[in-house]
DNA sequence: ATGAAAGCGCTAACAA
DNA sequence: TTGTTAGCGCTTTCAT
C-alpha cells in the first residue's frame, strides 16, 4: 500500500505537510525554516503553517543529510563512581554549550564493551567519542587506530598511539600524598590500592614506592593491599592492615578512604590522632565524611572539560595531524583527616 | 561537483561500496547483512567484502527508514546528586538489555530546559523520554499532553494527566523517619528540608508534620529550616538550628544529613548520643560518613528501573490508552546515627 | 523568489 | 535468488 505524502508515518508534521498547508514547495519551506531569503508573504504562510502544525524538524533526517548527529558519546567504567560523575558533568556542560547532546555508556570496565563502543563509532550515531578505559590492552590500541571517527582518551596511552588524550598524573599525585603524610610525622604508611592490573593501580603504586624512597622509608609489602575500588573494600582492607599497626592509611581513591575511615572508627581509633587517612580524587565524597578527608585532586572535572574541548576541536579540524596530550597536574587538598599524630602515638 | 557513488562522504564504506566490491546489487547486500536468504556464494562474497572494508551499518540511515533510533532520553535535575545517579544506573541497565542507548540531559531543574527537552521529543532523536522534574508547573502539564512521543515521569503528577509515572511516597517516607526518631526517645525533632516550592519539599514537610501530630508532638516552626539540597546547606542549617537544642535532626536527603552531621561533629556533639541524625534517599552517601546514616530508602533504583520498563512497554504498545502509575514504597533503613539517646541527654 | 529534483544510506515491495 | 526502485525527511543545487 503506497503511503501518500500527506499521511506520514507517525502523524508527525513534516515539511511536506507544511508545504501543502501553505501552498508552496518543500524547498520554500526549508528556506524559510532556515532563515534564507523568501518573499514576505511566503515567510508568513510557512511560519503560520509550521506553528499551527506544531512542526519540529526531524533531526535524524537532517543528520543523514549532513553527516553529523550533534551527539557526543562518553564511555566510562562506572557511573556510580563520583570521579566519573564529575567528568560527566564537565563534559555535559561543554557539550551543551556547543550544541551537542551527550550519550552515556557504562562499560563496567569490560574490555569487550569498550571495544564495542569504539567500533560503534562507525555507525555514525555520534560525532565523536570520549572514552575512559582503566585497562589499556593491545586490542584497545588497535581499535583506537581503526576508529571511524574522532576519539579522545581519558587515560594514559603509549606515546606512539596517534590519539588525543588527557591524563592524570597519579604517580605524582600519590607521591604528593605520601610526602605530606611523612612531613606530618607518619612513618608506617599503609597503602590500600585498587586492582594491580589497571593503569591507575600501577601508577599509584609506583608513586607510593617512589615517595617512600624519597623520604628514606623502606617499602614494606605487608603494608600494601590491592583490592577493587569501593567503600566496602576499603573497610575490609583497612581492617586487614590494622594488625600491622600503621600510623597512616593512604588510599587510592576516596571511596576506599571512606571505607578505611569507617573501619578505624569502628575500632575506636581516632583520625588523625591515632591514624591518618588520605584519599585520592578529591571527589564530593572527601567532604562527606568525618573528619573531612585529605585527598589528592587528580583533576577529574578538569580532565572531563579538557577532553570535551579537545573533541570539539577535532570535530572542527578533523585532519589536524598532531594528537594533543594534556596532563592535569595533581593537587593535594589537606583536610582534617591528616593532622599531626598525637604526641604519644 | 557530483559525487560518484563509489566515493562516499567520509570514506566510510556503505552498502554501495560493498555491492561494487562483491559484484552484486545493494539489495543483495542488505539481505545478506540482515540474514535473509541468499545463494551460498553471494553470502560469502558479501561477507568478505564487508569484512575487508570494515563495514559498520549507518544507524542514522536505518533510523530514518524505520522511524526509530533505539535511543532513550533521561532528563534529570542534577547528575551530581546520588539519587539521580542511582536512577541513571538503573535506567541504563534496563535500556542496554533491551538494545537501547541512553541520552542524558542535566536540566539543573530549570523549567525552560525541561520544557525544551519535552518538546525535543518531536525531533525524533530518541524513541522515548524519562523526565524527572522537581517542580511541576502548568506549562509542564501542557507540554506533557502535547508530547510527540512516549514519556514517563518520575515524580508526582496530577491524576488527570494521561502520562505514565512513577512516584516516590515521600510523605509516608518522612513520616517513617519521624516515627522512628520518636520511638527511639527523641522529642525535639528538627527538620532540614529542601526548597519549599518543590514537590519533594512539600511532601516531606507534610509527612513530617503529620507524623509529629501522630506522635502527639507539637509542630514548632522554629525547628524547621528550608534550604536547597546540598552538603554545605545541611551544615549551615544544622548550625542555625543548634541553639534550639534539638535532640534529633531529620533531613530531607542524605546530602543535607551529611552536612548536618559535620556541623554536629564540629561542635563536638556526639551522634547519636547527643543528637540523632536521619536522612532520606538511602543513597551511597548514607554509608559514606560516620556514623553510618539512618535513612529512608525512597526507591531511586527501583523507580529508575520501573520507569525504564514502563517506557519500553509503551514503546511496544504505543496506543495502550491507560496510563500506568506506580508508587515505590518507602523503606526505613536504620543505622548507627539514630541509636538511643544517652540517658542524661 | 520559487519549484523540481537529486541524494544522504538503508530497507522492502515488486519484478524478473 | 536477484536486481530495480521507491521512499524515510531533509538540504541544496540548478533551472525557471
XYZ file of C-alpha atoms (C1' of nucleotides) in Angstrom:
722
model
C 0.000 0.000 0.000
C 1.646 3.205 -1.119
C 1.603 5.852 1.529
C 0.521 9.259 0.312
C 2.752 12.190 1.021
C 0.064 13.755 3.149
C -0.055 10.965 5.739
C 3.388 10.447 7.134
C 4.379 7.558 9.313
C 3.681 8.832 12.809
C 1.233 11.609 12.115
C 4.126 13.930 12.773
C 4.191 17.027 10.591
C 6.969 17.221 8.015
C 7.985 19.861 5.551
C 5.602 18.185 3.131
C 2.595 18.810 5.328
C 3.689 22.369 5.840
C 4.198 22.867 2.115
C 0.711 21.589 1.370
C -0.883 23.727 4.007
C 0.994 26.828 2.969
C 0.589 26.114 -0.719
C 4.283 26.331 -1.519
C 7.044 23.855 -2.373
C 9.053 21.966 0.184
C 12.113 23.886 -0.922
C 10.487 27.137 0.113
C 9.521 25.643 3.425
C 13.093 24.594 4.004
C 14.392 28.028 3.109
C 12.016 29.859 5.357
C 12.679 27.495 8.217
C 16.391 28.014 7.802
C 16.100 31.768 7.604
C 17.134 32.066 3.964
C 15.536 34.595 1.661
C 11.853 34.443 0.751
C 9.041 36.792 -0.065
C 7.368 38.331 2.876
C 4.068 36.565 2.455
C 5.706 33.216 1.779
C 7.539 33.520 5.035
C 4.359 34.320 6.858
C 2.334 31.485 5.430
C 5.061 28.952 6.070
C 5.622 30.098 9.592
C 1.950 30.072 10.345
C 1.532 26.576 8.945
C 4.528 25.336 10.892
C 3.216 26.830 14.104
C -0.276 25.503 13.588
C 1.011 22.008 12.961
C 3.461 22.131 15.819
C 6.267 21.267 13.480
C 9.601 20.088 14.860
C 12.351 19.297 12.358
C 13.344 15.662 12.189
C 16.901 15.507 13.473
C 17.516 12.070 12.015
C 16.755 13.205 8.500
C 18.947 16.203 8.979
C 21.754 14.016 10.257
C 21.546 11.713 7.319
C 21.795 14.673 5.031
C 24.744 16.405 6.531
C 26.562 13.523 8.119
C 26.563 14.739 11.688
C 24.369 13.987 14.646
C 25.378 16.672 17.102
C 25.774 13.915 19.629
C 28.876 13.009 21.595
C 29.447 9.740 23.394
C 31.102 9.314 26.752
C 32.064 5.820 27.818
C 33.300 5.258 31.333
C 33.604 2.259 33.640
C 31.020 3.096 36.248
C 28.638 5.984 36.723
C 28.471 5.085 40.409
C 31.989 6.408 40.965
C 31.981 10.148 41.789
C 35.063 10.649 39.645
C 33.150 9.736 36.535
C 30.188 11.740 37.659
C 32.470 14.757 37.808
C 33.628 14.001 34.291
C 30.101 13.567 33.017
C 29.138 16.926 34.459
C 32.076 18.684 32.893
C 31.636 17.020 29.527
C 27.920 17.602 29.520
C 28.396 21.244 30.230
C 30.912 21.782 27.422
C 28.851 19.700 25.026
C 25.644 21.511 25.787
C 27.254 24.891 25.295
C 28.408 23.778 21.864
C 25.003 22.406 20.924
C 25.788 18.737 21.376
C 23.868 16.115 23.246
C 25.583 13.528 25.391
C 25.241 9.791 25.025
C 26.309 7.793 28.025
C 27.830 4.338 28.212
C 28.657 2.454 31.371
C 31.116 -0.235 30.370
C 31.802 -1.736 33.798
C 35.400 -1.695 32.616
C 34.631 -4.736 30.495
C 37.118 -4.763 27.645
C 34.703 -6.154 25.078
C 32.222 -3.436 25.927
C 34.840 -0.789 25.459
C 35.899 -2.232 22.141
C 32.276 -2.399 21.033
C 31.836 1.270 21.847
C 34.931 2.106 19.880
C 33.687 0.134 16.919
C 30.250 1.668 17.179
C 31.709 4.993 16.181
C 31.317 3.615 12.695
C 27.546 3.575 12.948
C 27.527 7.389 12.917
C 25.293 7.558 15.956
C 27.535 10.171 17.429
C 30.081 12.544 16.018
C 32.806 11.704 18.462
C 33.765 9.681 21.484
C 35.402 10.252 24.828
C 36.449 7.003 26.381
C 37.936 6.317 29.757
C 39.344 2.795 29.995
C 41.146 1.717 33.153
C 42.988 -1.055 31.420
C 44.580 -0.489 28.042
C 45.183 -3.632 26.044
C 46.662 -4.183 22.613
C 43.137 -4.659 21.379
C 42.304 -1.173 22.640
C 45.207 0.302 20.783
C 44.305 -1.468 17.608
C 40.686 -0.360 17.918
C 41.820 3.201 18.566
C 43.905 3.194 15.418
C 40.986 1.856 13.433
C 38.439 4.220 14.939
C 35.969 5.526 12.378
C 35.728 8.942 13.978
C 37.351 11.323 16.429
C 38.214 9.848 19.815
C 39.678 11.362 22.930
C 41.004 9.034 25.583
C 40.955 9.946 29.230
C 43.816 7.844 30.461
C 47.427 7.023 29.764
C 48.167 5.873 26.264
C 51.537 4.794 24.884
C 53.049 7.802 23.177
C 53.075 6.317 19.712
C 49.313 5.942 19.528
C 48.092 8.849 17.456
C 45.055 9.762 19.511
C 44.204 12.819 21.575
C 44.366 12.105 25.248
C 44.058 13.654 28.655
C 45.825 12.043 31.511
C 46.063 12.349 35.237
C 49.468 12.243 36.831
C 48.662 9.746 39.503
C 52.300 8.862 40.050
C 52.992 12.415 41.143
C 49.647 12.531 42.927
C 50.358 9.502 45.066
C 53.773 10.836 45.795
C 52.291 14.131 46.954
C 50.120 12.374 49.463
C 52.899 10.191 50.827
C 55.230 13.149 51.240
C 52.537 15.017 53.085
C 51.997 12.100 55.423
C 55.710 11.846 56.035
C 56.000 15.538 56.746
C 53.217 15.389 59.297
C 55.163 12.751 61.170
C 53.916 9.429 59.806
C 56.394 6.602 59.385
C 54.288 3.493 58.872
C 52.254 4.460 55.875
C 49.953 1.692 54.666
C 48.577 1.721 51.163
C 45.171 0.485 50.043
C 45.365 0.309 46.286
C 42.940 -0.583 43.502
C 43.476 -3.538 41.157
C 47.141 -4.061 40.298
C 46.470 -4.724 36.643
C 44.948 -1.330 35.881
C 46.799 1.744 34.754
C 45.720 3.841 37.754
C 46.557 0.955 40.068
C 50.064 0.592 38.690
C 50.773 4.297 38.666
C 49.591 4.950 42.165
C 51.656 2.090 43.404
C 54.689 3.459 41.626
C 54.165 6.901 43.144
C 53.777 5.382 46.586
C 57.033 3.434 46.298
C 58.984 6.300 44.867
C 57.834 8.692 47.555
C 58.716 6.252 50.308
C 62.204 6.013 48.867
C 62.457 9.807 48.669
C 61.596 10.007 52.324
C 64.052 7.326 53.278
C 61.375 4.859 54.319
C 61.584 1.215 53.357
C 58.895 -0.323 51.228
C 57.084 -2.951 53.235
C 54.849 -5.200 51.100
C 52.868 -6.224 54.136
C 51.601 -2.653 54.406
C 50.121 -2.800 50.907
C 46.747 -4.253 49.898
C 45.293 -4.485 46.424
C 41.544 -4.620 46.154
C 38.874 -3.100 43.974
C 37.658 0.459 44.247
C 34.706 0.657 46.636
C 33.751 1.611 50.167
C 33.328 -1.933 51.435
C 36.663 -2.983 50.002
C 38.300 -0.068 51.754
C 36.848 -1.096 55.066
C 37.957 -4.699 54.696
C 41.428 -3.752 53.545
C 41.947 -1.331 56.417
C 40.683 -3.932 58.825
C 43.233 -6.386 57.484
C 46.034 -3.852 57.762
C 45.364 -2.880 61.348
C 47.410 -5.619 62.936
C 50.419 -4.161 61.125
C 49.758 -1.033 63.208
C 50.160 1.633 60.560
C 50.109 5.266 61.622
C 48.629 6.328 58.307
C 46.475 4.740 55.639
C 46.830 6.118 52.162
C 44.059 5.025 49.807
C 43.997 5.015 46.036
C 40.640 6.785 45.944
C 38.128 8.468 48.208
C 35.751 5.554 48.341
C 38.467 3.314 49.706
C 39.445 6.027 52.160
C 35.909 6.397 53.422
C 35.757 2.669 53.957
C 39.064 2.753 55.782
C 37.851 5.576 57.980
C 34.797 3.571 58.859
C 36.921 0.589 59.870
C 39.056 2.818 62.083
C 36.033 4.415 63.711
C 34.574 1.004 64.335
C 37.763 0.118 66.218
C 37.561 3.385 68.127
C 40.783 4.608 66.602
C 40.930 8.362 66.302
C 41.519 10.101 62.971
C 44.033 11.679 62.685
C 45.378 11.361 66.239
C 45.934 7.618 66.048
C 45.896 7.019 62.335
C 45.874 9.488 59.481
C 43.794 8.778 56.397
C 44.233 10.202 52.928
C 42.394 9.505 49.714
C 42.651 10.377 46.074
C 40.376 12.124 43.546
C 39.087 14.782 45.891
C 35.592 13.814 44.857
C 32.438 15.064 46.525
C 32.899 12.192 48.976
C 36.001 13.743 50.501
C 33.859 16.262 52.303
C 31.035 13.894 53.025
C 32.517 12.013 55.953
C 34.035 12.890 59.263
C 36.656 14.095 59.604
C 36.821 15.678 56.156
C 39.298 13.794 54.056
C 42.680 14.931 52.859
C 42.734 13.956 49.226
C 44.699 14.426 46.044
C 42.737 16.193 43.370
C 43.570 14.479 40.100
C 41.520 16.972 38.142
C 38.531 14.865 37.137
C 36.465 17.879 36.276
C 39.380 19.456 34.508
C 40.072 16.296 32.565
C 36.456 15.941 31.530
C 36.295 19.533 30.399
C 39.569 19.307 28.535
C 38.608 16.054 26.834
C 35.388 17.592 25.605
C 37.214 20.622 24.321
C 39.764 18.501 22.500
C 36.994 16.512 20.916
C 35.215 19.632 19.749
C 38.454 20.980 18.299
C 38.976 17.730 16.478
C 35.444 17.938 15.111
C 36.242 21.392 13.838
C 39.501 20.351 12.179
C 39.273 16.614 11.536
C 42.559 16.290 9.727
C 44.843 18.109 12.056
C 47.576 15.500 12.219
C 49.170 16.073 15.595
C 47.483 14.396 18.512
C 47.250 16.510 21.634
C 48.053 15.192 25.054
C 47.319 17.155 28.176
C 48.229 16.126 31.673
C 46.239 17.507 34.564
C 48.589 18.374 37.433
C 47.671 16.788 40.763
C 46.896 18.970 43.729
C 46.986 17.999 47.378
C 43.991 19.144 49.375
C 44.723 18.958 53.059
C 41.829 18.486 55.445
C 41.387 17.270 58.980
C 41.975 13.570 58.373
C 45.744 14.084 58.276
C 46.564 16.439 61.096
C 49.593 15.682 63.293
C 49.713 12.493 65.238
C 49.030 12.575 68.965
C 52.350 13.065 70.859
C 52.308 9.578 72.328
C 51.136 7.822 69.200
C 30.801 18.616 -8.421
C 28.721 15.451 -8.423
C 29.982 12.841 -6.054
C 30.211 9.366 -7.505
C 28.592 6.526 -5.699
C 31.934 4.941 -5.113
C 33.348 7.790 -3.047
C 31.020 8.418 -0.169
C 31.183 11.406 2.087
C 33.570 10.281 4.802
C 35.384 7.465 3.132
C 33.167 5.222 5.222
C 32.051 2.056 3.475
C 28.366 1.783 2.629
C 26.281 -0.955 1.109
C 27.139 0.595 -2.246
C 30.866 0.047 -1.795
C 30.213 -3.479 -0.651
C 27.939 -4.141 -3.599
C 30.583 -2.939 -6.029
C 33.312 -4.963 -4.424
C 31.213 -8.099 -4.256
C 29.723 -7.568 -7.701
C 26.117 -7.765 -6.552
C 23.268 -5.328 -6.025
C 22.747 -3.298 -2.901
C 19.579 -5.252 -2.217
C 21.577 -8.457 -2.014
C 24.000 -6.812 0.310
C 21.179 -5.709 2.542
C 19.664 -9.169 2.541
C 22.876 -10.910 3.408
C 23.668 -8.422 6.111
C 20.232 -8.917 7.603
C 20.441 -12.675 7.448
C 17.746 -13.130 4.799
C 18.066 -15.761 2.118
C 20.816 -15.690 -0.497
C 22.868 -18.092 -2.509
C 25.817 -19.531 -0.699
C 28.450 -17.821 -2.776
C 26.639 -14.486 -2.689
C 26.653 -14.625 1.063
C 30.336 -15.370 1.106
C 31.333 -12.629 -1.260
C 29.250 -10.031 0.524
C 30.518 -11.021 3.912
C 34.086 -10.993 2.741
C 33.712 -7.573 1.154
C 32.032 -6.212 4.279
C 34.783 -7.568 6.481
C 37.544 -6.292 4.247
C 36.059 -2.827 4.174
C 35.362 -2.813 7.889
C 31.745 -2.038 7.202
C 29.510 -0.776 10.000
C 25.866 -0.070 9.165
C 24.876 3.568 9.368
C 22.438 3.805 12.240
C 21.145 7.190 11.146
C 20.067 5.903 7.771
C 18.423 2.946 9.396
C 16.625 5.215 11.812
C 15.312 7.402 9.063
C 13.989 4.345 7.339
C 12.182 2.704 10.182
C 11.369 5.668 12.347
C 13.182 4.591 15.477
C 16.549 5.434 16.904
C 16.918 2.856 19.650
C 17.818 5.724 21.930
C 16.107 6.737 25.144
C 16.477 10.082 26.862
C 16.714 10.657 30.570
C 16.384 14.196 31.835
C 17.070 14.900 35.476
C 17.942 17.983 37.506
C 21.495 17.223 38.509
C 23.801 14.320 37.852
C 25.772 15.374 40.953
C 23.029 14.090 43.201
C 23.467 10.394 44.052
C 19.745 9.846 43.761
C 19.841 10.622 40.076
C 22.990 8.625 39.642
C 21.113 5.648 41.028
C 18.337 6.281 38.534
C 20.764 6.629 35.666
C 22.349 3.326 36.543
C 19.044 1.531 36.730
C 17.722 3.060 33.532
C 20.963 2.445 31.694
C 20.920 -1.169 32.686
C 17.349 -1.785 31.530
C 17.906 0.187 28.351
C 21.091 -1.626 27.484
C 19.489 -5.005 27.992
C 16.752 -4.021 25.556
C 19.232 -2.726 22.998
C 18.719 0.965 23.640
C 21.307 3.643 24.197
C 20.877 6.322 26.816
C 20.938 10.019 26.166
C 21.485 12.169 29.211
C 20.221 15.641 29.994
C 21.063 17.658 33.057
C 18.409 20.339 33.338
C 19.530 21.954 36.595
C 15.823 21.908 37.383
C 15.393 24.865 35.037
C 11.825 24.800 33.814
C 12.610 26.083 30.336
C 15.198 23.366 29.921
C 12.726 20.719 30.934
C 10.129 22.059 28.531
C 12.713 22.138 25.758
C 13.533 18.510 26.388
C 9.868 17.629 26.254
C 9.452 19.474 23.000
C 12.588 17.928 21.560
C 10.856 14.579 21.556
C 9.429 15.799 18.278
C 12.815 15.820 16.620
C 12.871 12.014 16.750
C 16.333 11.951 18.264
C 15.158 9.409 20.757
C 12.276 6.999 20.900
C 11.118 7.958 24.347
C 11.773 10.110 27.355
C 12.044 9.682 31.082
C 11.884 13.003 32.841
C 12.285 13.823 36.473
C 11.141 17.362 37.267
C 11.158 18.569 40.848
C 8.669 21.300 40.174
C 5.609 20.616 38.059
C 4.058 23.690 36.524
C 1.039 24.128 34.264
C 3.477 24.514 31.412
C 4.857 21.091 32.219
C 1.427 19.562 32.123
C 0.603 21.215 28.854
C 3.893 20.077 27.352
C 3.278 16.566 28.611
C -0.107 16.458 26.930
C 1.426 17.707 23.706
C 4.411 15.366 23.820
C 5.276 13.937 20.416
C 6.312 10.569 21.823
C 6.165 8.317 24.847
C 7.091 9.923 28.142
C 7.402 8.545 31.625
C 7.554 10.975 34.501
C 9.432 10.205 37.667
C 7.547 12.379 40.095
C 4.067 13.214 41.254
C 1.670 14.246 38.548
C -1.949 15.303 38.994
C -4.101 12.238 38.383
C -5.856 13.587 35.350
C -2.694 13.935 33.292
C -2.650 10.921 30.997
C 1.012 10.057 31.295
C 2.823 7.078 32.774
C 4.521 7.943 36.001
C 6.498 6.506 38.864
C 6.390 8.247 42.167
C 8.038 8.076 45.496
C 5.897 8.265 48.578
C 7.895 10.852 50.410
C 5.012 11.776 52.661
C 4.998 8.272 54.081
C 8.785 8.187 53.953
C 9.220 11.298 56.053
C 6.635 10.013 58.455
C 8.510 6.744 58.818
C 11.652 8.565 59.851
C 9.901 10.796 62.347
C 8.116 7.883 63.956
C 11.399 6.053 64.266
C 13.015 9.045 65.937
C 10.098 9.348 68.304
C 10.235 5.685 69.185
C 13.918 5.903 69.998
C 13.154 8.609 72.503
C 13.525 11.873 70.588
C 11.147 14.712 71.379
C 12.670 17.784 69.780
C 12.951 16.695 66.197
C 14.300 19.399 63.932
C 13.742 19.262 60.199
C 16.123 20.428 57.487
C 14.078 20.481 54.334
C 14.761 21.254 50.684
C 13.117 24.112 48.800
C 9.507 24.649 49.869
C 8.262 25.189 46.330
C 9.216 21.762 45.029
C 7.076 18.668 45.083
C 9.510 16.662 47.215
C 9.920 19.631 49.539
C 6.205 19.977 50.085
C 5.603 16.282 50.563
C 8.387 15.734 53.016
C 7.190 18.652 55.039
C 3.696 17.260 55.047
C 4.940 13.853 56.203
C 6.970 15.475 58.954
C 4.012 17.461 60.272
C 1.632 14.569 60.089
C 3.986 12.253 61.928
C 4.584 14.776 64.679
C 0.837 15.012 65.162
C 0.541 11.213 65.250
C 3.119 11.124 67.985
C 1.434 13.849 69.966
C 4.277 16.322 69.423
C 3.576 19.936 68.580
C 4.816 21.393 65.347
C 7.360 24.065 66.103
C 8.229 26.216 63.060
C 11.471 27.323 64.670
C 12.720 23.759 64.384
C 12.242 23.768 60.610
C 14.634 25.173 58.014
C 14.157 25.282 54.261
C 17.272 25.359 52.146
C 18.497 23.751 48.980
C 19.714 20.189 48.712
C 23.472 20.036 49.324
C 26.082 19.206 51.933
C 27.037 22.779 52.701
C 23.433 23.814 53.086
C 22.903 20.977 55.509
C 25.820 22.091 57.621
C 24.632 25.690 57.740
C 21.071 24.737 58.505
C 22.077 22.416 61.334
C 24.365 25.082 62.695
C 21.468 27.516 62.738
C 19.201 25.018 64.446
C 21.590 24.142 67.247
C 20.597 26.949 69.565
C 17.104 25.476 69.559
C 18.743 22.393 71.126
C 17.081 19.643 69.123
C 17.685 16.046 70.128
C 17.321 14.889 66.548
C 17.825 16.353 63.122
C 15.805 14.885 60.331
C 16.999 15.867 56.878
C 15.173 15.751 53.577
C 18.036 13.958 51.887
C 21.365 12.322 52.642
C 23.457 15.219 51.482
C 21.775 17.526 53.930
C 22.178 14.895 56.631
C 25.875 14.544 55.974
C 26.247 18.294 56.244
C 24.285 18.296 59.475
C 26.476 15.523 60.861
C 29.537 17.542 60.039
C 28.186 20.561 61.872
C 27.469 18.426 64.918
C 30.905 16.858 64.868
C 32.451 20.277 64.572
C 30.633 21.244 67.766
C 31.795 18.033 69.427
C 28.256 16.792 69.757
C 28.010 13.026 69.684
C 25.848 11.192 67.161
C 23.533 9.636 68.205
C 24.164 10.058 71.941
C 23.551 13.809 71.947
C 21.714 14.295 68.705
C 20.324 11.736 66.306
C 20.573 12.325 62.567
C 18.473 10.798 59.818
C 18.432 11.374 56.105
C 16.401 10.372 53.098
C 17.109 8.538 49.851
C 19.436 5.947 51.306
C 21.938 6.847 48.644
C 25.510 5.647 48.539
C 26.313 8.592 50.805
C 24.411 7.123 53.714
C 27.189 4.631 54.291
C 29.972 7.012 53.429
C 30.096 9.016 56.643
C 30.450 8.254 60.304
C 28.393 7.072 61.927
C 26.542 5.369 59.095
C 23.332 7.199 58.466
C 19.819 6.055 59.139
C 17.937 6.912 56.003
C 14.650 6.348 54.245
C 15.024 4.478 51.003
C 12.646 6.085 48.532
C 13.479 3.517 45.912
C 15.541 5.567 43.478
C 16.934 2.496 41.802
C 13.546 0.875 41.790
C 11.929 3.981 40.336
C 14.535 4.259 37.626
C 14.156 0.636 36.699
C 10.381 0.807 36.714
C 10.325 3.979 34.649
C 12.520 2.381 32.024
C 10.329 -0.691 31.944
C 7.185 1.390 31.568
C 8.779 3.298 28.740
C 9.767 0.120 26.961
C 6.256 -1.252 27.380
C 4.866 1.919 25.940
C 7.221 1.628 23.014
C 5.943 -1.865 22.450
C 2.289 -0.864 22.591
C 2.117 2.839 21.757
C -1.645 3.127 21.807
C -2.427 1.415 25.034
C -4.738 4.053 26.447
C -4.418 3.623 30.170
C -1.520 5.397 31.804
C 0.256 3.416 34.489
C 1.250 4.879 37.787
C 3.461 3.031 40.201
C 4.420 4.188 43.643
C 7.595 2.895 45.191
C 7.014 2.153 48.865
C 9.450 3.835 51.237
C 11.636 1.744 53.480
C 13.367 2.834 56.650
C 16.981 1.734 56.915
C 18.189 2.051 60.474
C 21.878 2.583 61.078
C 24.023 3.907 63.872
C 23.162 7.591 63.526
C 19.870 7.112 65.321
C 20.594 4.845 68.265
C 19.078 5.689 71.639
C 19.921 8.967 73.268
C 22.381 8.994 76.150
C 20.471 8.554 79.449
C 21.204 12.099 80.589
C 20.671 13.764 77.243
C 11.914 34.371 -5.299
C 10.480 29.758 -6.213
C 9.997 24.905 -7.723
C 11.744 20.397 -9.400
C 14.772 17.045 -8.408
C 18.881 14.677 -6.644
C 20.799 12.408 -2.939
C 22.354 11.213 2.214
C 22.360 5.119 3.446
C 19.249 1.984 4.203
C 15.072 -1.472 3.759
C 11.398 -3.638 1.415
C 7.997 -4.169 -2.218
C 7.897 -5.673 -6.631
C 9.637 -7.657 -10.964
C 12.321 -10.628 -13.339
C 17.631 -15.976 -5.804
C 18.484 -11.433 -7.505
C 18.075 -6.614 -9.185
C 15.475 -2.237 -9.719
C 13.241 1.188 -7.485
C 10.656 3.972 -4.184
C 10.859 6.356 -0.148
C 12.074 7.730 5.038
C 12.620 13.873 5.832
C 15.647 16.985 4.831
C 19.006 20.401 2.290
C 20.763 22.156 -1.765
C 21.901 22.760 -6.440
C 20.024 24.072 -10.772
C 16.507 25.893 -13.601
C 12.910 28.890 -14.173
